[in-house]
JSON list of C-alpha atoms in Angstrom, two decimals:
[
{"chain": "A", "resi": 165, "resn": "UNK", "atom": "CA", "xyz": [159.20, 177.87, 79.93]},
{"chain": "A", "resi": 166, "resn": "UNK", "atom": "CA", "xyz": [158.55, 178.82, 83.55]},
{"chain": "A", "resi": 167, "resn": "UNK", "atom": "CA", "xyz": [157.03, 176.30, 85.98]},
{"chain": "A", "resi": 168, "resn": "UNK", "atom": "CA", "xyz": [154.79, 177.28, 88.93]},
{"chain": "A", "resi": 169, "resn": "UNK", "atom": "CA", "xyz": [152.88, 175.47, 91.68]},
{"chain": "A", "resi": 170, "resn": "UNK", "atom": "CA", "xyz": [149.13, 176.17, 91.50]},
{"chain": "A", "resi": 171, "resn": "UNK", "atom": "CA", "xyz": [146.21, 174.30, 93.08]},
{"chain": "A", "resi": 172, "resn": "UNK", "atom": "CA", "xyz": [148.57, 171.47, 93.98]},
{"chain": "A", "resi": 173, "resn": "UNK", "atom": "CA", "xyz": [149.82, 171.04, 90.42]},
{"chain": "A", "resi": 174, "resn": "UNK", "atom": "CA", "xyz": [153.30, 171.68, 89.03]},
{"chain": "A", "resi": 175, "resn": "UNK", "atom": "CA", "xyz": [152.38, 173.62, 85.90]},
{"chain": "A", "resi": 176, "resn": "UNK", "atom": "CA", "xyz": [154.30, 174.95, 82.92]},
{"chain": "A", "resi": 177, "resn": "UNK", "atom": "CA", "xyz": [153.19, 178.52, 82.21]},
{"chain": "A", "resi": 178, "resn": "UNK", "atom": "CA", "xyz": [152.22, 179.52, 78.67]},
{"chain": "A", "resi": 179, "resn": "UNK", "atom": "CA", "xyz": [152.69, 183.30, 78.46]},
{"chain": "A", "resi": 180, "resn": "UNK", "atom": "CA", "xyz": [153.54, 184.15, 74.86]},
{"chain": "A", "resi": 181, "resn": "UNK", "atom": "CA", "xyz": [151.17, 183.85, 71.92]},
{"chain": "A", "resi": 182, "resn": "UNK", "atom": "CA", "xyz": [153.17, 180.91, 70.54]},
{"chain": "A", "resi": 183, "resn": "UNK", "atom": "CA", "xyz": [153.19, 179.08, 73.88]},
{"chain": "A", "resi": 184, "resn": "UNK", "atom": "CA", "xyz": [149.44, 179.66, 74.36]},
{"chain": "A", "resi": 185, "resn": "UNK", "atom": "CA", "xyz": [148.68, 178.53, 70.79]},
{"chain": "A", "resi": 186, "resn": "UNK", "atom": "CA", "xyz": [150.66, 175.31, 71.20]},
{"chain": "A", "resi": 187, "resn": "UNK", "atom": "CA", "xyz": [149.40, 174.51, 74.70]},
{"chain": "A", "resi": 188, "resn": "UNK", "atom": "CA", "xyz": [149.55, 170.76, 75.27]},
{"chain": "A", "resi": 189, "resn": "UNK", "atom": "CA", "xyz": [149.55, 169.87, 71.57]},
{"chain": "A", "resi": 190, "resn": "UNK", "atom": "CA", "xyz": [152.27, 167.29, 71.03]},
{"chain": "A", "resi": 191, "resn": "UNK", "atom": "CA", "xyz": [152.35, 166.27, 74.70]},
{"chain": "A", "resi": 192, "resn": "UNK", "atom": "CA", "xyz": [151.80, 162.52, 75.03]},
{"chain": "A", "resi": 193, "resn": "UNK", "atom": "CA", "xyz": [150.60, 162.55, 78.65]},
{"chain": "A", "resi": 194, "resn": "UNK", "atom": "CA", "xyz": [150.84, 164.34, 81.98]},
{"chain": "A", "resi": 195, "resn": "UNK", "atom": "CA", "xyz": [151.66, 162.99, 85.42]},
{"chain": "A", "resi": 196, "resn": "UNK", "atom": "CA", "xyz": [148.89, 163.21, 88.01]},
{"chain": "A", "resi": 197, "resn": "UNK", "atom": "CA", "xyz": [150.49, 166.32, 89.56]},
{"chain": "A", "resi": 198, "resn": "UNK", "atom": "CA", "xyz": [151.39, 168.10, 86.29]},
{"chain": "A", "resi": 199, "resn": "UNK", "atom": "CA", "xyz": [149.54, 170.65, 84.22]},
{"chain": "A", "resi": 200, "resn": "UNK", "atom": "CA", "xyz": [149.76, 173.67, 81.96]},
{"chain": "A", "resi": 201, "resn": "UNK", "atom": "CA", "xyz": [148.64, 177.13, 83.04]},
{"chain": "A", "resi": 202, "resn": "UNK", "atom": "CA", "xyz": [147.60, 179.20, 80.04]},
{"chain": "A", "resi": 203, "resn": "UNK", "atom": "CA", "xyz": [147.48, 182.93, 80.76]},
{"chain": "A", "resi": 204, "resn": "UNK", "atom": "CA", "xyz": [145.17, 185.44, 79.04]},
{"chain": "A", "resi": 205, "resn": "UNK", "atom": "CA", "xyz": [142.77, 182.65, 78.17]},
{"chain": "A", "resi": 206, "resn": "UNK", "atom": "CA", "xyz": [139.06, 182.06, 78.76]},
{"chain": "A", "resi": 207, "resn": "UNK", "atom": "CA", "xyz": [138.37, 179.44, 76.09]},
{"chain": "A", "resi": 208, "resn": "UNK", "atom": "CA", "xyz": [140.18, 176.34, 74.85]},
{"chain": "A", "resi": 209, "resn": "UNK", "atom": "CA", "xyz": [139.96, 173.58, 72.24]},
{"chain": "A", "resi": 210, "resn": "UNK", "atom": "CA", "xyz": [141.49, 170.11, 72.21]},
{"chain": "A", "resi": 211, "resn": "UNK", "atom": "CA", "xyz": [142.22, 169.66, 68.51]},
{"chain": "A", "resi": 212, "resn": "UNK", "atom": "CA", "xyz": [145.39, 167.64, 67.88]},
{"chain": "A", "resi": 213, "resn": "UNK", "atom": "CA", "xyz": [145.55, 166.49, 71.52]},
{"chain": "A", "resi": 214, "resn": "UNK", "atom": "CA", "xyz": [146.22, 162.85, 72.33]},
{"chain": "A", "resi": 215, "resn": "UNK", "atom": "CA", "xyz": [144.50, 162.53, 75.72]},
{"chain": "A", "resi": 216, "resn": "UNK", "atom": "CA", "xyz": [141.50, 163.85, 77.65]},
{"chain": "A", "resi": 217, "resn": "UNK", "atom": "CA", "xyz": [141.96, 166.79, 80.04]},
{"chain": "A", "resi": 218, "resn": "UNK", "atom": "CA", "xyz": [140.18, 168.59, 82.83]},
{"chain": "A", "resi": 219, "resn": "UNK", "atom": "CA", "xyz": [140.12, 172.38, 82.49]},
{"chain": "A", "resi": 220, "resn": "UNK", "atom": "CA", "xyz": [140.09, 174.58, 85.59]},
{"chain": "A", "resi": 221, "resn": "UNK", "atom": "CA", "xyz": [139.25, 178.17, 84.64]},
{"chain": "A", "resi": 222, "resn": "UNK", "atom": "CA", "xyz": [140.53, 180.84, 87.04]},
{"chain": "A", "resi": 223, "resn": "UNK", "atom": "CA", "xyz": [139.93, 184.56, 87.48]},
{"chain": "A", "resi": 224, "resn": "UNK", "atom": "CA", "xyz": [142.70, 187.14, 87.85]},
{"chain": "A", "resi": 225, "resn": "UNK", "atom": "CA", "xyz": [142.99, 186.30, 91.59]},
{"chain": "A", "resi": 226, "resn": "UNK", "atom": "CA", "xyz": [143.35, 182.53, 90.93]},
{"chain": "A", "resi": 227, "resn": "UNK", "atom": "CA", "xyz": [139.82, 181.83, 92.18]},
{"chain": "A", "resi": 228, "resn": "UNK", "atom": "CA", "xyz": [138.16, 178.92, 90.36]},
{"chain": "A", "resi": 229, "resn": "UNK", "atom": "CA", "xyz": [135.25, 180.16, 88.24]},
{"chain": "A", "resi": 230, "resn": "UNK", "atom": "CA", "xyz": [134.51, 176.99, 86.26]},
{"chain": "A", "resi": 231, "resn": "UNK", "atom": "CA", "xyz": [135.72, 173.40, 85.97]},
{"chain": "A", "resi": 232, "resn": "UNK", "atom": "CA", "xyz": [135.07, 171.20, 82.95]},
{"chain": "A", "resi": 233, "resn": "UNK", "atom": "CA", "xyz": [136.00, 167.54, 83.29]},
{"chain": "A", "resi": 234, "resn": "UNK", "atom": "CA", "xyz": [136.95, 164.88, 80.76]},
{"chain": "A", "resi": 235, "resn": "UNK", "atom": "CA", "xyz": [137.32, 167.05, 77.66]},
{"chain": "A", "resi": 236, "resn": "UNK", "atom": "CA", "xyz": [138.16, 164.60, 74.92]},
{"chain": "A", "resi": 237, "resn": "UNK", "atom": "CA", "xyz": [140.58, 165.24, 72.05]},
{"chain": "A", "resi": 238, "resn": "UNK", "atom": "CA", "xyz": [138.97, 167.05, 69.11]},
{"chain": "A", "resi": 239, "resn": "UNK", "atom": "CA", "xyz": [136.60, 169.24, 71.13]},
{"chain": "A", "resi": 240, "resn": "UNK", "atom": "CA", "xyz": [135.91, 172.48, 69.25]},
{"chain": "A", "resi": 241, "resn": "UNK", "atom": "CA", "xyz": [135.20, 174.92, 72.07]},
{"chain": "A", "resi": 242, "resn": "UNK", "atom": "CA", "xyz": [135.15, 175.04, 75.88]},
{"chain": "A", "resi": 243, "resn": "UNK", "atom": "CA", "xyz": [134.42, 178.46, 77.36]},
{"chain": "A", "resi": 244, "resn": "UNK", "atom": "CA", "xyz": [135.27, 179.43, 80.93]},
{"chain": "A", "resi": 245, "resn": "UNK", "atom": "CA", "xyz": [133.00, 182.45, 81.08]},
{"chain": "A", "resi": 246, "resn": "UNK", "atom": "CA", "xyz": [133.55, 186.20, 81.17]},
{"chain": "A", "resi": 247, "resn": "UNK", "atom": "CA", "xyz": [135.38, 186.18, 84.52]},
{"chain": "A", "resi": 248, "resn": "UNK", "atom": "CA", "xyz": [137.94, 183.57, 83.47]},
{"chain": "A", "resi": 249, "resn": "UNK", "atom": "CA", "xyz": [141.37, 185.00, 82.68]},
{"chain": "A", "resi": 250, "resn": "UNK", "atom": "CA", "xyz": [143.49, 181.83, 82.68]},
{"chain": "A", "resi": 251, "resn": "UNK", "atom": "CA", "xyz": [143.06, 178.09, 82.55]},
{"chain": "A", "resi": 252, "resn": "UNK", "atom": "CA", "xyz": [144.88, 175.21, 84.19]},
{"chain": "A", "resi": 253, "resn": "UNK", "atom": "CA", "xyz": [144.82, 172.10, 81.98]},
{"chain": "A", "resi": 254, "resn": "UNK", "atom": "CA", "xyz": [145.46, 168.81, 83.78]},
{"chain": "A", "resi": 255, "resn": "UNK", "atom": "CA", "xyz": [145.13, 165.11, 82.96]},
{"chain": "A", "resi": 256, "resn": "UNK", "atom": "CA", "xyz": [141.51, 163.99, 83.15]},
{"chain": "A", "resi": 257, "resn": "UNK", "atom": "CA", "xyz": [140.66, 162.20, 86.38]},
{"chain": "A", "resi": 258, "resn": "UNK", "atom": "CA", "xyz": [137.76, 160.22, 84.87]}
]
């Protein structure tokens, strides 16, 4: 899986359907500067996750369109809006 630097985070990039579907499921934790960038995505869930995350929704030009903080495991639906085309998931800062 490719890794990129975005918004100060070192992020693994989920491009394929399988990578996007798995996301951070099975990941025990993230370092403060790590994340996962999920492409072609404007909504997420946190089922089967083991830690809270912050979600930074971005448009096609990597401009932040919405930030949702402290999303706990088991959350059914977090939507980034119509303009969101990708999401950066990082460890919750709260």
